[in-house]
Short mmCIF file of C-alpha atoms in Angstrom, two decimals:
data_model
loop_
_atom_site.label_atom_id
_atom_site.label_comp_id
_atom_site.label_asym_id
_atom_site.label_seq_id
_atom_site.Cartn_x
_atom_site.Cartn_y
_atom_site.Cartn_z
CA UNK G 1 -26.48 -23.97 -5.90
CA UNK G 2 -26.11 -24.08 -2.28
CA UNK G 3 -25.41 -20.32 -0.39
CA UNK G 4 -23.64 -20.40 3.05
CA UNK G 5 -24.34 -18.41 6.52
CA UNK G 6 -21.04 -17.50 7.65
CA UNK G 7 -20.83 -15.76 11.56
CA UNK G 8 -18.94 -12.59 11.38
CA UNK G 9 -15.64 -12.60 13.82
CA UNK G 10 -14.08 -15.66 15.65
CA UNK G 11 -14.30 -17.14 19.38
CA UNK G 12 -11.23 -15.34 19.93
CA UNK G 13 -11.08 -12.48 18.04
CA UNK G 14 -7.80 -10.63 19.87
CA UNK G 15 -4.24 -9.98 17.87
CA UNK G 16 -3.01 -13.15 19.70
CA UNK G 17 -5.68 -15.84 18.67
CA UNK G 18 -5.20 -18.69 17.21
CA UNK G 19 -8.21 -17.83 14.73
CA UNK G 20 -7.34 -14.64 13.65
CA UNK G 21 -5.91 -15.72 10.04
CA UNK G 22 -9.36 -17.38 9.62
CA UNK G 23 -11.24 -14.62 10.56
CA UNK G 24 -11.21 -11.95 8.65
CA UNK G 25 -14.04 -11.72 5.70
CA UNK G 26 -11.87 -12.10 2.75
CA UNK G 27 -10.48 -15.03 4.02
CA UNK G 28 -14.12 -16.89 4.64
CA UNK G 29 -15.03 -15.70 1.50
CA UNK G 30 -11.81 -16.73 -0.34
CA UNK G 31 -12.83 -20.78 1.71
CA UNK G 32 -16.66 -20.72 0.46
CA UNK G 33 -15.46 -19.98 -3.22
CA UNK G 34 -12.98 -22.54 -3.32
CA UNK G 35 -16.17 -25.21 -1.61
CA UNK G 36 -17.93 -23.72 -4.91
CA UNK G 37 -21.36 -22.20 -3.03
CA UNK G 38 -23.35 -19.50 -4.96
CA UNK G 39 -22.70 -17.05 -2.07
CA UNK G 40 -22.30 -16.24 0.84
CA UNK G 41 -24.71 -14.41 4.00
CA UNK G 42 -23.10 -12.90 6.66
CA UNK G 43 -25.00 -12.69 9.81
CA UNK G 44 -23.54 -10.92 13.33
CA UNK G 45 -24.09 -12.78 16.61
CA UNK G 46 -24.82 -11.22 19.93
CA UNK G 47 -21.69 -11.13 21.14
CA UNK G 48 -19.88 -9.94 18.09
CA UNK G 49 -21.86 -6.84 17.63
CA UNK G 50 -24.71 -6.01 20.49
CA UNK G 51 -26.74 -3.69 18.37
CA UNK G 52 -26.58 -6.01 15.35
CA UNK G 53 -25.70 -3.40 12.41
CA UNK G 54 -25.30 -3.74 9.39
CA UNK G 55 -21.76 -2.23 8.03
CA UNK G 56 -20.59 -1.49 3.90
CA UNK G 57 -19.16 -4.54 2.02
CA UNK G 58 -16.74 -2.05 0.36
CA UNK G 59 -13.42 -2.32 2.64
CA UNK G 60 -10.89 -0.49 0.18
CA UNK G 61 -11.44 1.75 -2.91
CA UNK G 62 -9.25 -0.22 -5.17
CA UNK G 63 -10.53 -3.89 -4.13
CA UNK G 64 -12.23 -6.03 -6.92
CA UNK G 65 -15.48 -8.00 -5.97
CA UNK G 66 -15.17 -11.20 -4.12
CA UNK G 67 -16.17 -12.86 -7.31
CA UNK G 68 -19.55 -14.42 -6.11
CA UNK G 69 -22.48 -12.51 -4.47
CA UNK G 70 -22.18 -11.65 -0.81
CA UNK G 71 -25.14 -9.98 1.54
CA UNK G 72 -25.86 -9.96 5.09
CA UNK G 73 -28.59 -10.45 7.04
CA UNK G 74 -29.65 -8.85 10.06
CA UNK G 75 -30.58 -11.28 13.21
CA UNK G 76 -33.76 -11.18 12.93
CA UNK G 77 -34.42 -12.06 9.56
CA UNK G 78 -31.47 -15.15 9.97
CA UNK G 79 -33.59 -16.25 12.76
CA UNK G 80 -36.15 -16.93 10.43
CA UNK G 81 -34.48 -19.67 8.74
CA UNK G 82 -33.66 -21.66 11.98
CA UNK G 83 -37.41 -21.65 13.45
CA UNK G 84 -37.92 -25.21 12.14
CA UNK G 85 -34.26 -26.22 14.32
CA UNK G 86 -35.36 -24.15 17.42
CA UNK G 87 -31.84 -22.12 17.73
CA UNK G 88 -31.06 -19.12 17.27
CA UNK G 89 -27.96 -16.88 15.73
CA UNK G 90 -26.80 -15.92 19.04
CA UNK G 91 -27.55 -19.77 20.24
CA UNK G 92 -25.24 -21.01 17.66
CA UNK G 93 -22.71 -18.22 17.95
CA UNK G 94 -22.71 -19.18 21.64
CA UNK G 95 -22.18 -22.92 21.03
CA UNK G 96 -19.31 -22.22 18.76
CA UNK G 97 -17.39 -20.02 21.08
CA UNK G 98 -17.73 -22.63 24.38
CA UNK G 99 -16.94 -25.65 22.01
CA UNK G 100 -14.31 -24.23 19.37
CA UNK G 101 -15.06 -27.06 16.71
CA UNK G 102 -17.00 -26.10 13.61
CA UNK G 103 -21.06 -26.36 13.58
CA UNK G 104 -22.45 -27.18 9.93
CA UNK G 105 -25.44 -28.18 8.77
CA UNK G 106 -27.98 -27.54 5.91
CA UNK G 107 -31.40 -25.52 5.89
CA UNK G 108 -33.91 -26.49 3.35
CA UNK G 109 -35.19 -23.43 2.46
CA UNK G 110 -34.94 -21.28 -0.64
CA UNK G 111 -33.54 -17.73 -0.81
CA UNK G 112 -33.49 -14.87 -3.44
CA UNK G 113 -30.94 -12.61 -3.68
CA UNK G 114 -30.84 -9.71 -5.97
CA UNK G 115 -27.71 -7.90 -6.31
CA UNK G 116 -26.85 -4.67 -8.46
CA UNK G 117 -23.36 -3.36 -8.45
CA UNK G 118 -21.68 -1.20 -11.00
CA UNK G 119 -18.06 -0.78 -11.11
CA UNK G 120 -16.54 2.84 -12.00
CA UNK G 121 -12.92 3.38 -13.47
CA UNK G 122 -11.61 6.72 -12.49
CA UNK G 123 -8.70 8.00 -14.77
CA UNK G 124 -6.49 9.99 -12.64
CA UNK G 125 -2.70 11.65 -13.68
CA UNK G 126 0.94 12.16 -12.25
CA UNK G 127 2.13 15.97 -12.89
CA UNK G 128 5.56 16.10 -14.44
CA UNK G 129 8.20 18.90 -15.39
CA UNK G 130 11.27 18.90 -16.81
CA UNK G 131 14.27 20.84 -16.18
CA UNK G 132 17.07 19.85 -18.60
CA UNK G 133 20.56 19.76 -17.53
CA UNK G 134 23.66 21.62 -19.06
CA UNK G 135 26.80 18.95 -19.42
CA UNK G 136 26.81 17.56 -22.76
CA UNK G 137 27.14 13.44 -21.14
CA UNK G 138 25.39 14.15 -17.63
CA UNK G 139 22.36 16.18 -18.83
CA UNK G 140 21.11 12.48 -20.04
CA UNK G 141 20.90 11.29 -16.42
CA UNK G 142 18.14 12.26 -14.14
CA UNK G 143 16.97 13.35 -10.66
CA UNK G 144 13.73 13.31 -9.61
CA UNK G 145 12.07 14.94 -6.80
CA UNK G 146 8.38 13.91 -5.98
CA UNK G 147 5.75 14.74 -3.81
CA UNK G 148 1.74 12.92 -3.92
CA UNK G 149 -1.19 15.91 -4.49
CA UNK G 150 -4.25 13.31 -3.90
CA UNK G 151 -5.77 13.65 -0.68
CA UNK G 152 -8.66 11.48 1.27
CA UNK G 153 -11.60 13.74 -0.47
CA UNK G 154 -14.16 13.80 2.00
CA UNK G 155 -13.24 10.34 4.08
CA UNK G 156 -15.47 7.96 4.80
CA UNK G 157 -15.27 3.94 4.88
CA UNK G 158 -12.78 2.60 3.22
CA UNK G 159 -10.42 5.43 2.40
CA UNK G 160 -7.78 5.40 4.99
CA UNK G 161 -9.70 7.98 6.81
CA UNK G 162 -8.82 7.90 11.10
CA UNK G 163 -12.86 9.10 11.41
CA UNK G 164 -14.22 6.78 8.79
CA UNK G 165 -17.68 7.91 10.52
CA UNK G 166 -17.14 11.32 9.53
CA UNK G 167 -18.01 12.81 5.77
CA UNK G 168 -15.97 16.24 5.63
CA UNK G 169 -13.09 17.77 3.54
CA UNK G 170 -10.03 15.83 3.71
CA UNK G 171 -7.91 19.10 3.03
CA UNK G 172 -4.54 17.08 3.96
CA UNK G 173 -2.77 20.78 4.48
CA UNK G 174 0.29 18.67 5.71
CA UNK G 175 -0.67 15.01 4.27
CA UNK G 176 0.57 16.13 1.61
CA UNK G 177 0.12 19.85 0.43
CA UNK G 178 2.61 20.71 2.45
CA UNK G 179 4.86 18.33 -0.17
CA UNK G 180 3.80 19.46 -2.91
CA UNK G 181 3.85 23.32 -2.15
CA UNK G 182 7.86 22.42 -1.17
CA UNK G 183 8.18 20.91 -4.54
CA UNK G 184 6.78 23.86 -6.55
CA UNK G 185 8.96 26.20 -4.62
CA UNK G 186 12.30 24.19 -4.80
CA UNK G 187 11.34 23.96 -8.63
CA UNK G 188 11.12 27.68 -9.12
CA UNK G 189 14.62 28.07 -7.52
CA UNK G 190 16.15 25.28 -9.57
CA UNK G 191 14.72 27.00 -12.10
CA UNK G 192 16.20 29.92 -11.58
CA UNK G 193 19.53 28.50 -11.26
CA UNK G 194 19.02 26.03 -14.16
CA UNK G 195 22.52 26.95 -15.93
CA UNK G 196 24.40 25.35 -13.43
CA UNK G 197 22.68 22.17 -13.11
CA UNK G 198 24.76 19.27 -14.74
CA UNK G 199 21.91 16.30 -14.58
CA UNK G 200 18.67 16.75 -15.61
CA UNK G 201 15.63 17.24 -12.69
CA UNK G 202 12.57 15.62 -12.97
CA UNK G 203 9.34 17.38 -10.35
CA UNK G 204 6.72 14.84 -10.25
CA UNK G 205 3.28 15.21 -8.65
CA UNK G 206 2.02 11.94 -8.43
CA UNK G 207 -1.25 10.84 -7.89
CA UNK G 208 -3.03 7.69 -5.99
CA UNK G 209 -0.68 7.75 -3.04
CA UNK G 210 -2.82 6.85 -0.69
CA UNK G 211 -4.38 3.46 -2.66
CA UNK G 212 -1.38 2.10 -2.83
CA UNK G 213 1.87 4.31 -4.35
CA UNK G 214 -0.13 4.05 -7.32
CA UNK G 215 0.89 7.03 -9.29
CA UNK G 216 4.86 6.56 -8.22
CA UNK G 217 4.40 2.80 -9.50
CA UNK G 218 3.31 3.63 -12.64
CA UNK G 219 6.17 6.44 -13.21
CA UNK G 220 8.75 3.52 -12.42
CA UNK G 221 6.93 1.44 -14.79
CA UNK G 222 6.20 3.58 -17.23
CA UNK G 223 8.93 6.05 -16.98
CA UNK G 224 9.43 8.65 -19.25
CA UNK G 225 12.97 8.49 -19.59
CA UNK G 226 15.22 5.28 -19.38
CA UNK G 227 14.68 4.05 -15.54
CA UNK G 228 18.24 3.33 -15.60
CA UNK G 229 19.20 6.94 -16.18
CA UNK G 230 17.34 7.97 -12.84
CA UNK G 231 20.19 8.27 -10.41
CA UNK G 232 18.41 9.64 -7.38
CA UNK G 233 14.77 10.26 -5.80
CA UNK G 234 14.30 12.55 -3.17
CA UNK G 235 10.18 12.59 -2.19
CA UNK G 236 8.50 15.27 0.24
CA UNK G 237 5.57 13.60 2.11
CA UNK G 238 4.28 15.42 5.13
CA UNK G 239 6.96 18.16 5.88
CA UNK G 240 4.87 20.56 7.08
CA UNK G 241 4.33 20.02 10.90
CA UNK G 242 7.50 20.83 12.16
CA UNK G 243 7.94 21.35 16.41
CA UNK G 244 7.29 25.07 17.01
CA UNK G 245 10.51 26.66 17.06
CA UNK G 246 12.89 23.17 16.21
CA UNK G 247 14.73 22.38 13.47
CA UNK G 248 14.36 18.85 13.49
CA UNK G 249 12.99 16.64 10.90
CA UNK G 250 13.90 12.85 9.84
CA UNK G 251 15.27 12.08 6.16
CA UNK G 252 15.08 8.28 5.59
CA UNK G 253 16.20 6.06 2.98
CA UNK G 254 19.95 6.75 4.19
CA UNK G 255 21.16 3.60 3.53
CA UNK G 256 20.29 3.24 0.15
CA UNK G 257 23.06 4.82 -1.38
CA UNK G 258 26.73 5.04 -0.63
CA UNK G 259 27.96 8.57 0.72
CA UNK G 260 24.25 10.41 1.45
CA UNK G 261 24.09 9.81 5.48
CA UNK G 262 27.54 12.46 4.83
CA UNK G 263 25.66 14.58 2.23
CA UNK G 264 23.53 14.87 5.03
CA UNK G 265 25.23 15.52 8.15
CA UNK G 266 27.26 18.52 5.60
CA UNK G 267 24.11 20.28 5.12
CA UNK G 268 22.50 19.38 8.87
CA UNK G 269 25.36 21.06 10.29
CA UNK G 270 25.19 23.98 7.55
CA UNK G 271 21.76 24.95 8.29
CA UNK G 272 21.74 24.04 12.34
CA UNK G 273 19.35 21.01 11.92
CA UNK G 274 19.12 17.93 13.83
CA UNK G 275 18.15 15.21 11.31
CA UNK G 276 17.46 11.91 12.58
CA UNK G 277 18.55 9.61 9.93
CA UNK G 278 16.72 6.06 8.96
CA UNK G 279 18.48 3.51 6.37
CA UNK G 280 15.45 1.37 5.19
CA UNK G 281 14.69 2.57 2.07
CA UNK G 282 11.32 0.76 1.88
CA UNK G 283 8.52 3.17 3.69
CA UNK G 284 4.93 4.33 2.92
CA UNK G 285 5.17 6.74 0.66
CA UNK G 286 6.59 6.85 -3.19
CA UNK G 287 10.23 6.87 -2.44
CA UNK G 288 9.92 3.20 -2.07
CA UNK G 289 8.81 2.72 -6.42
CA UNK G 290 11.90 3.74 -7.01
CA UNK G 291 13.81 1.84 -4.08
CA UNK G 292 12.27 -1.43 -5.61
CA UNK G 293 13.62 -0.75 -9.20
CA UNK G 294 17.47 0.17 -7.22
CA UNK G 295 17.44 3.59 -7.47
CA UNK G 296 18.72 5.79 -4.23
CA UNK G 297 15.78 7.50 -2.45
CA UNK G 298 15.82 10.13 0.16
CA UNK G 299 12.57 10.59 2.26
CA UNK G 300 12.13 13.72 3.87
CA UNK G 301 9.13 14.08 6.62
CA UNK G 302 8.49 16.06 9.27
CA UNK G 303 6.44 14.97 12.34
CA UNK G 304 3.19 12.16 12.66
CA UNK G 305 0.16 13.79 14.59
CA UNK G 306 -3.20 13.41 15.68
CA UNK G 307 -4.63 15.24 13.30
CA UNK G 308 -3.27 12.67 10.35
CA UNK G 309 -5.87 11.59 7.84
CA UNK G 310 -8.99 13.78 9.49
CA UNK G 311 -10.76 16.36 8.42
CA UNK G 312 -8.46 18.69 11.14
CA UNK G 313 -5.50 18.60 8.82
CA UNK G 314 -5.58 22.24 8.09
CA UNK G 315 -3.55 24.91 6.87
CA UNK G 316 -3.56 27.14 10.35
CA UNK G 317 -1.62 24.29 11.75
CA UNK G 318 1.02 24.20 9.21
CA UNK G 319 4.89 25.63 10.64
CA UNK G 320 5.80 27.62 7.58
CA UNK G 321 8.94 28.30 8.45
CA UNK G 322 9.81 25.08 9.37
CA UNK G 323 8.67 23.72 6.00
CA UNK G 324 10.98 26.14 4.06
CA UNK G 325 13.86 24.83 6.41
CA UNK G 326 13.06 21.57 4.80
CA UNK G 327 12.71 22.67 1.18
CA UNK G 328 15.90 24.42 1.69
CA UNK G 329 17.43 21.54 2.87
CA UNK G 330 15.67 19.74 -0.30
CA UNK G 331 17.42 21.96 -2.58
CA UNK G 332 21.03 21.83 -1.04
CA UNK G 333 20.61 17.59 -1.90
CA UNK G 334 19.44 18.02 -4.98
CA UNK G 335 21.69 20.65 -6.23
CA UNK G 336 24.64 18.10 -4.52
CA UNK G 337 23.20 15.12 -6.44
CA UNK G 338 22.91 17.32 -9.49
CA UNK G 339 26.35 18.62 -9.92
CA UNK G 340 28.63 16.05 -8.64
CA UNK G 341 30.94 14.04 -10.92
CA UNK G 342 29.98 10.62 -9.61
CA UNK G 343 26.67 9.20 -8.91
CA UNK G 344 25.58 7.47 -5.66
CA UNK G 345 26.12 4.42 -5.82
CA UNK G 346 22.62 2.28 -4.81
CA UNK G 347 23.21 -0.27 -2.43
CA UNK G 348 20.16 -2.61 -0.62
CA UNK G 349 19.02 -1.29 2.75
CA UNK G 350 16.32 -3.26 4.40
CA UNK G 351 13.23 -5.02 2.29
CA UNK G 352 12.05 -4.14 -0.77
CA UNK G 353 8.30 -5.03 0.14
CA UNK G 354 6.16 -4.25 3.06
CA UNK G 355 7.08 -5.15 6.68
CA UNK G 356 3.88 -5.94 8.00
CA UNK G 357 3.67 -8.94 5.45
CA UNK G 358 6.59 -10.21 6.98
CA UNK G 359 5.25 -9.91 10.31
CA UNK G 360 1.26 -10.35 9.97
CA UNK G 361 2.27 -13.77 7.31
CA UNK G 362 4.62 -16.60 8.26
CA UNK G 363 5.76 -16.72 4.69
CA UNK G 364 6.32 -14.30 2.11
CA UNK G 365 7.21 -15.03 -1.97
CA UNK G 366 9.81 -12.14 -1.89
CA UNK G 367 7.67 -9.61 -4.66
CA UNK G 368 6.43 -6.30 -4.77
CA UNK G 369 3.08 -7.31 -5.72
CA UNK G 370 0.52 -5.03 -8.14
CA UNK G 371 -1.81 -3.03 -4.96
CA UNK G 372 -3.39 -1.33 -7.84
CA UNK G 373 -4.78 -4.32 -9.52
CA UNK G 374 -3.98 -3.33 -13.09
CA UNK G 375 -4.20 -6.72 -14.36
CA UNK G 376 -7.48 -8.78 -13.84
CA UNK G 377 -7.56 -12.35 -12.79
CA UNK G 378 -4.42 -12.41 -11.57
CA UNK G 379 -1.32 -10.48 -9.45
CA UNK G 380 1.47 -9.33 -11.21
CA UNK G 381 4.75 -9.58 -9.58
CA UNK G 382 6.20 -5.62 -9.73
CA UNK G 383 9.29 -6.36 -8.63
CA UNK G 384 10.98 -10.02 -7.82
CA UNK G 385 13.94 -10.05 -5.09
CA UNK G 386 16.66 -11.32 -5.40
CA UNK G 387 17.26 -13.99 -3.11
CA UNK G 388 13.97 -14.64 -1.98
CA UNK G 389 11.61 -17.73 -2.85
CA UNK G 390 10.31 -16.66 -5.68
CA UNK G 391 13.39 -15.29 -7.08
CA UNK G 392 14.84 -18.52 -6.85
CA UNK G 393 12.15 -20.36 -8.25
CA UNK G 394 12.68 -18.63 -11.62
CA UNK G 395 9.60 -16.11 -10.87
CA UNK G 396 10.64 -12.88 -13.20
CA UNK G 397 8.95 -9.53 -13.12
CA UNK G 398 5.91 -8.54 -14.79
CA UNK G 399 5.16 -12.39 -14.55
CA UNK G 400 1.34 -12.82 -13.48
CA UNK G 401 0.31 -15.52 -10.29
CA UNK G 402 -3.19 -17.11 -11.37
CA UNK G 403 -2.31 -19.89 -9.06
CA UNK G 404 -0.64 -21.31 -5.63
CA UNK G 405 -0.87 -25.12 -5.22
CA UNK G 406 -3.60 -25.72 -7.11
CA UNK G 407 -5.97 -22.80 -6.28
CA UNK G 408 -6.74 -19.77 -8.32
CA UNK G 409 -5.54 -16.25 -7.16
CA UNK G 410 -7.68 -13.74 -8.60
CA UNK G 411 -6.14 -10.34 -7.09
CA UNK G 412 -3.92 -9.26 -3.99
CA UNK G 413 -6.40 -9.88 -1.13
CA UNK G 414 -6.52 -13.94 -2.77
CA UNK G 415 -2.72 -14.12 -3.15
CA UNK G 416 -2.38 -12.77 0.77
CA UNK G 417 -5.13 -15.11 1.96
CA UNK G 418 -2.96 -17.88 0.31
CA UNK G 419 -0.27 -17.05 1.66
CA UNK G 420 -1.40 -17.05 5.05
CA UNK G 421 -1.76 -21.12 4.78
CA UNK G 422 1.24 -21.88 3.72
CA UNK G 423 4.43 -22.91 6.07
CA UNK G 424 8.30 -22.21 5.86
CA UNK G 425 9.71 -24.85 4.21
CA UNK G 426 6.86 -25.78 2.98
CA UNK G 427 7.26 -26.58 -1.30
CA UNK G 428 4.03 -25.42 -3.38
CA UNK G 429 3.26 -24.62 -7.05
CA UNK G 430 2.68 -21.42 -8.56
CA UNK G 431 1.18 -20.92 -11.91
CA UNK G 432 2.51 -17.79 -13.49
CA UNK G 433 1.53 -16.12 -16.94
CA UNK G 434 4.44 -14.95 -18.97
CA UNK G 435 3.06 -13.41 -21.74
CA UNK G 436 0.72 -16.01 -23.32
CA UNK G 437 3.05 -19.01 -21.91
CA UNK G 438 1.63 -20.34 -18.41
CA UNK G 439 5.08 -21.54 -16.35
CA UNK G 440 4.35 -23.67 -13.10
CA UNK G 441 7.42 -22.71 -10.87
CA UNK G 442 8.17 -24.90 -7.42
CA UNK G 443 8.48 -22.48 -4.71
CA UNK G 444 10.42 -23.61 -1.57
CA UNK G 445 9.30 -21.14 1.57
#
């Protein structure tokens, strides 16, 4: 029933150090679970943070507790508790950072802890219409066109928010009302010219973008209409901040199906727009759902700026005119995909799972894992690639990780944490659920 004091940061906490996959919270945590303590204190040192404050033990709005109890103590109070060794936090902090070799040892004293927490489930819904096609064989195939209507609320820690400091309206006029607004206008010309659509058009508003795709991932997996009848998914995310007076915006996703970078340039040189064109069909936004499950995707987005994911994201700084140049263009691709006799044909273009993983791990499984955390105890595998390590282990999708060599993974923060201790070409176990049969599959990295 021991608890453990755990220093906040590293000796060298820059992008470069040696230390930095060791330093991060989740990952200390994620070590004094698997030594079996009761909990965990963290305590700052002088150098780490001067004024010593105390900061929310909350980092993301989906993330599941840690699975043990974890506080902090302020310096102060920590110092306390080393009075009878004559050191302090910052004395210790300082011996660790000239020495770079571990410091442990045990305090006899007792603590109590008291800890309250009380987890909320919001339920939270994509927005879907329908607009049924006319050919008696192609009116059974689909095209959907998407756009995300949650916002960041009012900001604040852990919501994606660039002035996490700040608590004010989120209004997200371009991230992503701008989208959405697009969508309901393309639909009420579609549906105006509904009679001379062959395929089928799905308009989805989908919720829980920015936790994790969450609304798009759910469509995919619980779509309403055979997946494999979805030919094509064009989504609208941030098209409203065209340059004053251009006609340029970027359409991505290019490579994902045979013949669109043409559909394209047909209707760039049409209108008098300057698209610049991106294969990878993986991105940030819900175009890449439906990229995992092989389905073309087109991503249409205007311009990043400084006033991303602040309160300053307003309507008065929205270019209407370019953002009907986009919907315009939205509707010539859709009407295309629509009507024409054959379908694009999908075709891989780039990963199917996020970059940074690739970059920020030295190993990867090759799966779309669950952000949302849907199932408990446990990450279930989305999507498994093909050709990747746990593809060729026999890893299937919708199978459930509860394990890697030996040590339990609980939810998407464990299974990363793993990950980052593992080598290529290094061979490990991982425990899967299939249904109610537990598999152990040798991975090879």
């Amino acid at each position: 029933n021991k608890w453990v004091l755990i220093l906040r940061g590293s000796p060298d906490d820059s992008h470069s150090s040696p230390f930095q996959s060791q330093s991060s919270l989740r990952k200390k945590i994620l070590k004094a679970k698997d030594a079996g303590v009761a909990g965990v204190i963290f305590i700052s040192g002088e150098k780490f943070d001067e004024k010593d404050e105390l900061f929310e033990l909350n980092y993301a709005m989906r993330e599941p507790n840690a699975g043990l109890p974890v506080i902090q103590l302020k310096r102060n109070i920590a110092d306390k508790l080393f009075e009878k060794l004559e050191v302090t936090t910052s004395v210790l902090e300082k011996q660790l950072n000239e020495n770079l070799s571990p410091n442990s040892f045990e305090i006899d004293e007792r603590i109590s802890a008291n800890i309250n927490l009380k987890k909320i489930n919001a339920k939270t819904e994509n927005v879907i219409a329908l607009i049924e096609g006319n050919d008696p064989v192609l009116k059974d195939e689909y095209i959907v066109i998407g756009a995300h209507y949650d916002h960041l609320g009012y900001g604040g820690s852990g919501t994606g928010s660039r002035r996490p400091d700040t608590t004010a309206i989120h209004n997200g006029a371009d991230d992503n009302a701008s989208g959405t607004s697009a969508l309901i206008e393309i639909f009420e010309k579609l549906a105006a010219h509904k009679n001379e659509l062959k395929r089928s058009i799905i308009f989805a508003a989908f919720t829980a973008e920015e936790m994790g795709l969450l609304g798009s991932k759910y469509f995919v997996d619980n779509s309403p209409v055979d997946i494999k009848k979805i030919k094509f998914m064009l989504n609208l995310d941030m098209v409203g901040r065209m340059k004053e007076g251009g006609r340029e915006f970027s359409a991505s996703g290019t490579g994902t199906g045979i013949g669109i970078p043409e559909m394209i340039d047909k209707y760039a040189d049409e209108m008098n727009l300057t698209i610049a064109k991106s294969s990878e069909g993986f991105g940030p936004s819900d175009h890449a759902s439906f990229y995992a499950s092989d389905i073309p995707v087109m991503f249409l987005f205007t311009a990043m700026h400084d006033e991303y994911h602040t309160p300053k994201d307003k309507a008065n700084l929205i270019n209407f005119d370019g953002q009907k140049l986009v919907g315009d263009f939205a509707f010539k691709i859709i009407t295309n995909v629509a009507n024409r006799n054959d379908n694009l044909v999908f075709q891989e273009a780039g990963p199917k799972e996020r970059q940074e993983s690739t970059r920020r791990y030295k190993v990867t499984l090759g799966i779309m894992p669950d952000v949302a955390g849907v199932v408990e105890n446990g990450l279930r595998a989305d999507a498994v690639i093909e050709g990747r390590p746990a593809a060729l282990a026999g890893m299937k999708k919708g199978d459930i990780i509860v394990a890697m060599d030996g040590k339990p993974v609980k939810d998407i923060y464990e299974y990363m944490n793993r990950l980052s201790d593992f080598k290529v070409g290094q061979r490990i176990t991982v425990e899967v659920l299939r249904g109610e049969e537990k598999i152990i599959l040798l991975v090879e990295l």
